[in-house]
GROMACS .gro file of C-alpha atoms in nm:
model
  296
    1MET     CA    1  12.994   3.979   4.958
    2PHE     CA    2  12.693   4.211   4.927
    3LYS     CA    3  12.489   3.928   4.771
    4SER     CA    4  12.581   3.699   5.059
    5PHE     CA    5  12.472   3.964   5.307
    6ILE     CA    6  12.144   4.014   5.122
    7ALA     CA    7  12.078   3.638   5.132
    8TRP     CA    8  12.150   3.630   5.506
    9LEU     CA    9  11.930   3.934   5.569
   10ASP     CA   10  11.646   3.783   5.365
   11PHE     CA   11  11.671   3.465   5.572
   12TYR     CA   12  11.675   3.670   5.892
   13VAL     CA   13  11.374   3.882   5.793
   14SER     CA   14  11.171   3.575   5.693
   15ARG     CA   15  11.236   3.411   6.033
   16GLU     CA   16  11.197   3.705   6.268
   17ASP     CA   17  10.886   3.903   6.355
   18PRO     CA   18  10.861   4.275   6.265
   19ALA     CA   19  10.950   4.382   6.621
   20SER     CA   20  11.282   4.196   6.608
   21VAL     CA   21  11.370   4.342   6.268
   22LEU     CA   22  11.285   4.693   6.395
   23LYS     CA   23  11.511   4.641   6.698
   24SER     CA   24  11.796   4.543   6.466
   25LEU     CA   25  11.753   4.860   6.259
   26VAL     CA   26  11.745   5.069   6.576
   27GLY     CA   27  12.069   4.896   6.677
   28LEU     CA   28  12.231   5.005   6.351
   29MET     CA   29  12.119   5.362   6.415
   30ALA     CA   30  12.261   5.349   6.768
   31PHE     CA   31  12.589   5.221   6.631
   32ALA     CA   32  12.603   5.512   6.390
   33GLY     CA   33  12.541   5.754   6.676
   34LEU     CA   34  12.812   5.583   6.883
   35LEU     CA   35  13.066   5.643   6.606
   36GLY     CA   36  12.987   6.013   6.608
   37THR     CA   37  13.015   6.027   6.988
   38ILE     CA   38  13.351   5.848   6.994
   39PHE     CA   39  13.503   6.075   6.735
   40GLY     CA   40  13.326   6.380   6.880
   41ASN     CA   41  13.235   6.517   6.542
   42GLN     CA   42  12.880   6.613   6.445
   43ALA     CA   43  12.959   6.574   6.075
   44ILE     CA   44  13.079   6.217   6.130
   45ARG     CA   45  12.764   6.139   6.324
   46VAL     CA   46  12.534   6.279   6.055
   47GLY     CA   47  12.733   6.107   5.781
   48ALA     CA   48  12.713   5.772   5.960
   49PHE     CA   49  12.337   5.809   5.997
   50VAL     CA   50  12.298   5.894   5.629
   51VAL     CA   51  12.509   5.595   5.524
   52VAL     CA   52  12.309   5.357   5.745
   53ILE     CA   53  11.974   5.492   5.623
   54VAL     CA   54  12.073   5.470   5.256
   55PHE     CA   55  12.207   5.119   5.307
   56VAL     CA   56  11.895   5.001   5.490
   57VAL     CA   57  11.661   5.150   5.228
   58SER     CA   58  11.864   4.990   4.947
   59VAL     CA   59  11.853   4.651   5.115
   60ILE     CA   60  11.477   4.677   5.173
   61LEU     CA   61  11.415   4.762   4.807
   62VAL     CA   62  11.623   4.465   4.695
   63LEU     CA   63  11.434   4.233   4.931
   64LEU     CA   64  11.096   4.364   4.817
   65THR     CA   65  11.187   4.306   4.453
   66ASP     CA   66  11.305   3.954   4.528
   67ARG     CA   67  10.996   3.883   4.737
   68ARG     CA   68  10.768   4.002   4.456
   69ARG     CA   69  10.949   3.775   4.209
   70THR     CA   70  10.918   3.480   4.446
   71THR     CA   71  10.546   3.544   4.495
   72GLN     CA   72  10.491   3.553   4.120
   73GLN     CA   73  10.677   3.225   4.075
   74LEU     CA   74  10.477   3.064   4.354
   75GLY     CA   75  10.152   3.172   4.188
   76LEU     CA   76  10.272   3.021   3.858
   77TYR     CA   77  10.361   2.690   4.024
   78ARG     CA   78  10.019   2.675   4.189
   79LYS     CA   79   9.844   2.729   3.857
   80LEU     CA   80  10.056   2.462   3.688
   81LEU     CA   81   9.988   2.215   3.968
   82THR     CA   82   9.615   2.279   3.940
   83ARG     CA   83   9.633   2.226   3.563
   84TYR     CA   84   9.812   1.892   3.602
   85THR     CA   85   9.576   1.765   3.871
   86ASP     CA   86   9.286   1.865   3.645
   87PHE     CA   87   9.447   1.661   3.365
   88VAL     CA   88   9.486   1.355   3.589
   89ARG     CA   89   9.128   1.389   3.708
   90ASP     CA   90   8.963   1.462   3.374
   91ASN     CA   91   9.146   1.210   3.152
   92SER     CA   92   8.960   0.914   3.293
   93SER     CA   93   8.596   0.822   3.290
   94ASP     CA   94   8.614   0.694   3.647
   95PRO     CA   95   8.549   0.927   3.941
   96LEU     CA   96   8.830   0.969   4.192
   97VAL     CA   97   8.619   0.890   4.497
   98SER     CA   98   8.268   0.807   4.606
   99VAL     CA   99   8.157   1.041   4.885
  100GLU     CA  100   7.954   0.845   5.136
  101SER     CA  101   7.882   1.151   5.351
  102TRP     CA  102   7.952   1.522   5.319
  103ASP     CA  103   7.884   1.728   5.633
  104GLN     CA  104   7.941   2.102   5.595
  105THR     CA  105   7.879   2.368   5.858
  106VAL     CA  106   7.904   2.738   5.777
  107TYR     CA  107   7.949   2.987   6.063
  108LEU     CA  108   7.873   3.348   5.965
  109ARG     CA  109   7.990   3.667   6.134
  110PRO     CA  110   7.807   4.003   6.122
  111ASN     CA  111   8.069   4.150   5.886
  112GLY     CA  112   8.030   3.864   5.637
  113ASP     CA  113   8.340   3.666   5.735
  114VAL     CA  114   8.285   3.290   5.719
  115ARG     CA  115   8.435   2.984   5.883
  116GLU     CA  116   8.344   2.655   5.715
  117VAL     CA  117   8.403   2.310   5.860
  118LEU     CA  118   8.367   2.009   5.627
  119VAL     CA  119   8.381   1.649   5.745
  120ILE     CA  120   8.392   1.406   5.454
  121LYS     CA  121   8.391   1.029   5.432
  122ALA     CA  122   8.479   0.881   5.093
  123VAL     CA  123   8.592   0.561   4.922
  124ALA     CA  124   8.867   0.553   4.657
  125LEU     CA  125   8.741   0.438   4.316
  126ARG     CA  126   9.066   0.449   4.118
  127GLU     CA  127   9.366   0.221   4.167
  128ARG     CA  128   9.551   0.492   4.359
  129VAL     CA  129   9.422   0.829   4.482
  130TYR     CA  130   9.696   1.077   4.568
  131PHE     CA  131   9.495   1.394   4.609
  132VAL     CA  132   9.144   1.533   4.653
  133ARG     CA  133   9.043   1.837   4.450
  134MET     CA  134   8.779   2.077   4.584
  135THR     CA  135   8.633   2.398   4.444
  136ALA     CA  136   8.453   2.673   4.630
  137GLY     CA  137   8.335   3.020   4.545
  138SER     CA  138   8.182   3.339   4.673
  139ARG     CA  139   7.875   3.510   4.524
  140TRP     CA  140   8.059   3.834   4.457
  141GLU     CA  141   8.387   3.941   4.300
  142GLN     CA  142   8.617   3.967   4.597
  143PRO     CA  143   8.917   4.202   4.582
  144GLU     CA  144   9.269   4.072   4.627
  145ARG     CA  145   9.290   4.188   4.990
  146TYR     CA  146   9.013   3.939   5.077
  147ARG     CA  147   9.134   3.652   4.861
  148ARG     CA  148   9.491   3.650   4.987
  149ASN     CA  149   9.367   3.603   5.345
  150VAL     CA  150   9.158   3.292   5.274
  151GLU     CA  151   9.298   2.996   5.466
  152VAL     CA  152   9.237   2.627   5.393
  153ALA     CA  153   9.350   2.351   5.630
  154ALA     CA  154   9.294   1.978   5.585
  155ARG     CA  155   9.375   1.673   5.794
  156GLY     CA  156   9.282   1.309   5.812
  157LEU     CA  157   9.047   1.174   6.078
  158THR     CA  158   9.063   0.839   6.251
  159VAL     CA  159   8.769   0.604   6.290
  160ASN     CA  160   8.680   0.759   6.627
  161GLY     CA  161   8.707   1.112   6.484
  162SER     CA  162   9.047   1.207   6.626
  163SER     CA  163   9.245   1.455   6.417
  164GLY     CA  164   9.562   1.356   6.236
  165THR     CA  165   9.846   1.578   6.118
  166ARG     CA  166   9.785   1.845   5.855
  167TRP     CA  167   9.797   1.767   5.486
  168ASN     CA  168   9.967   1.995   5.238
  169VAL     CA  169   9.711   2.215   5.059
  170THR     CA  170   9.765   2.407   4.735
  171THR     CA  171   9.513   2.681   4.653
  172THR     CA  172   9.462   2.863   4.324
  173TRP     CA  173   9.213   3.133   4.227
  174THR     CA  174   9.070   3.067   3.881
  175SER     CA  175   8.872   3.391   3.905
  176SER     CA  176   8.794   3.659   4.162
  177GLN     CA  177   8.504   3.441   4.280
  178LYS     CA  178   8.625   3.082   4.249
  179MET     CA  179   8.903   2.900   4.434
  180THR     CA  180   9.044   2.553   4.373
  181ALA     CA  181   9.211   2.364   4.657
  182VAL     CA  182   9.417   2.049   4.603
  183LEU     CA  183   9.448   1.839   4.919
  184HIS     CA  184   9.764   1.629   4.904
  185LEU     CA  185   9.730   1.303   5.099
  186HIS     CA  186  10.028   1.186   5.303
  187GLU     CA  187   9.996   0.840   5.147
  188PRO     CA  188   9.794   0.730   4.842
  189VAL     CA  189   9.462   0.559   4.912
  190LYS     CA  190   9.410   0.227   4.736
  191GLN     CA  191   9.095   0.139   4.546
  192GLY     CA  192   8.815   0.038   4.782
  193GLU     CA  193   8.977   0.193   5.089
  194GLU     CA  194   8.790   0.453   5.293
  195ILE     CA  195   8.925   0.797   5.367
  196HIS     CA  196   8.787   1.020   5.640
  197PHE     CA  197   8.906   1.381   5.656
  198GLU     CA  198   8.826   1.734   5.771
  199VAL     CA  199   8.864   2.063   5.584
  200VAL     CA  200   8.846   2.403   5.757
  201ARG     CA  201   8.814   2.718   5.544
  202VAL     CA  202   8.845   3.066   5.693
  203TRP     CA  203   8.711   3.307   5.433
  204PRO     CA  204   8.702   3.683   5.500
  205GLY     CA  205   8.405   3.863   5.347
  206LYS     CA  206   8.262   3.560   5.169
  207CYS     CA  207   7.903   3.644   5.270
  208ARG     CA  208   7.941   4.021   5.287
  209PRO     CA  209   7.648   4.082   5.043
  210LEU     CA  210   7.417   3.882   5.271
  211MET     CA  211   7.527   4.030   5.602
  212ARG     CA  212   7.607   4.390   5.500
  213ASP     CA  213   7.410   4.461   5.182
  214GLN     CA  214   7.086   4.272   5.258
  215GLU     CA  215   7.119   4.055   4.946
  216ALA     CA  216   7.006   3.693   4.928
  217GLU     CA  217   7.277   3.426   4.949
  218GLU     CA  218   7.268   3.073   4.807
  219PHE     CA  219   7.413   2.792   5.015
  220ILE     CA  220   7.424   2.513   4.759
  221PHE     CA  221   7.614   2.201   4.667
  222ARG     CA  222   7.686   2.100   4.309
  223SER     CA  223   7.829   1.760   4.216
  224THR     CA  224   8.002   1.652   3.892
  225ASN     CA  225   8.031   1.335   3.684
  226LEU     CA  226   8.369   1.270   3.849
  227LEU     CA  227   8.229   1.281   4.201
  228VAL     CA  228   7.975   1.025   4.320
  229MET     CA  229   7.773   1.183   4.601
  230ARG     CA  230   7.567   0.970   4.840
  231ARG     CA  231   7.460   1.205   5.116
  232VAL     CA  232   7.496   1.580   5.189
  233ASN     CA  233   7.427   1.750   5.521
  234TYR     CA  234   7.463   2.129   5.512
  235THR     CA  235   7.423   2.364   5.811
  236ILE     CA  236   7.422   2.746   5.816
  237VAL     CA  237   7.468   2.920   6.152
  238LEU     CA  238   7.377   3.292   6.162
  239PRO     CA  239   7.529   3.530   6.419
  240GLU     CA  240   7.335   3.583   6.740
  241GLY     CA  241   7.048   3.828   6.697
  242PHE     CA  242   7.000   3.775   6.324
  243GLU     CA  243   6.691   3.622   6.165
  244ALA     CA  244   6.634   3.517   5.805
  245ILE     CA  245   6.389   3.359   5.564
  246HIS     CA  246   6.478   3.079   5.325
  247GLU     CA  247   6.360   2.880   5.024
  248PRO     CA  248   6.483   2.549   4.878
  249ILE     CA  249   6.686   2.513   4.557
  250GLY     CA  250   6.672   2.200   4.342
  251GLN     CA  251   6.381   2.043   4.523
  252GLN     CA  252   6.192   1.993   4.197
  253HIS     CA  253   6.449   1.742   4.069
  254PRO     CA  254   6.291   1.392   4.085
  255ASP     CA  255   6.605   1.225   4.227
  256VAL     CA  256   6.659   1.479   4.505
  257ASN     CA  257   6.513   1.417   4.850
  258LEU     CA  258   6.571   1.760   5.003
  259ALA     CA  259   6.478   1.829   5.366
  260VAL     CA  260   6.519   2.174   5.527
  261LEU     CA  261   6.497   2.241   5.902
  262SER     CA  262   6.529   2.560   6.105
  263HIS     CA  263   6.587   2.607   6.477
  264GLN     CA  264   6.777   2.807   6.740
  265ASP     CA  265   7.083   2.654   6.902
  266LYS     CA  266   7.169   2.677   7.273
  267GLU     CA  267   7.352   3.006   7.211
  268GLY     CA  268   7.042   3.165   7.059
  269ARG     CA  269   7.167   3.162   6.701
  270ARG     CA  270   6.936   3.089   6.408
  271VAL     CA  271   7.037   2.766   6.234
  272PHE     CA  272   6.924   2.640   5.894
  273ALA     CA  273   7.004   2.280   5.805
  274TRP     CA  274   6.932   2.097   5.482
  275SER     CA  275   7.013   1.745   5.371
  276ALA     CA  276   6.982   1.559   5.042
  277ASP     CA  277   7.032   1.203   4.917
  278LEU     CA  278   7.196   1.106   4.586
  279VAL     CA  279   7.269   1.454   4.454
  280PRO     CA  280   7.266   1.431   4.071
  281ALA     CA  281   7.567   1.557   3.873
  282ASP     CA  282   7.557   1.922   3.759
  283THR     CA  283   7.250   1.992   3.972
  284ALA     CA  284   7.251   2.271   4.231
  285VAL     CA  285   7.087   2.165   4.558
  286GLY     CA  286   7.050   2.373   4.872
  287ILE     CA  287   6.871   2.681   5.004
  288ARG     CA  288   6.855   3.055   4.942
  289VAL     CA  289   6.874   3.272   5.256
  290GLU     CA  290   6.785   3.638   5.306
  291LEU     CA  291   6.795   3.839   5.628
  292SER     CA  292   6.444   3.920   5.742
  293LYS     CA  293   6.528   4.228   5.949
  294PRO     CA  294   6.801   4.493   5.955
  295THR     CA  295   7.131   4.401   6.115
  296PRO     CA  296   7.172   4.510   6.478
   0.00000   0.00000   0.00000
């Protein structure tokens, strides 16, 4: 019976917000006080309160233990899924997709938080493509409190750019700096078919060294042998009131046609934009940015 109650309480806690759970606990306390009032005995009232408090604390400890075990299992499943998708991807000489265009915009906040919007158009190169695997990283070793709050959302786009429903996304941290995201398509894409999708990453503290510690930050793209890359457009938007200097990365490669532009948008924010054609595999291409004056 106690196990059944614990299962119900776990279900209740997972569905309700903290305010509702707190109201329920207050209700239990009030019930204990009511018992003491009815019987008119202070000892009964105190005893009822003690019983309720001990019971609630015991239940919370059981739920926390179970929640910790569930979190550990979820982390294991994510790592296994990443391993298997890596196996599917790597055990073939053919790339999964050919990226016709990769448009990435990075919005920075004064505290170093980042919001990234990627719009990608690709063509399936294998007989069936069930997922898209993406990696991303920060330039510093982020603590767990930052990493657990990173959010990744992906959805398909129609020909006219309208958003579709969300895809399932599985994320795994292979280190304190690198994250792998597996985007699970609703339906497999056949060879030769085009896929158009959007990825939004909300990443707390990703550019903290740039914005808070005055360190240079690299905004680069690196392709692999399993990803054919036709065109990359990359935009960095600084917060209002910030200025920076920049220098190109990878421009010396003979196959890279790197163009870097800088301007202010209509909101007065400094914008750096670079683009490159036919990014070679295992070659970093992009720009290095450093704030040119102290933060406001």
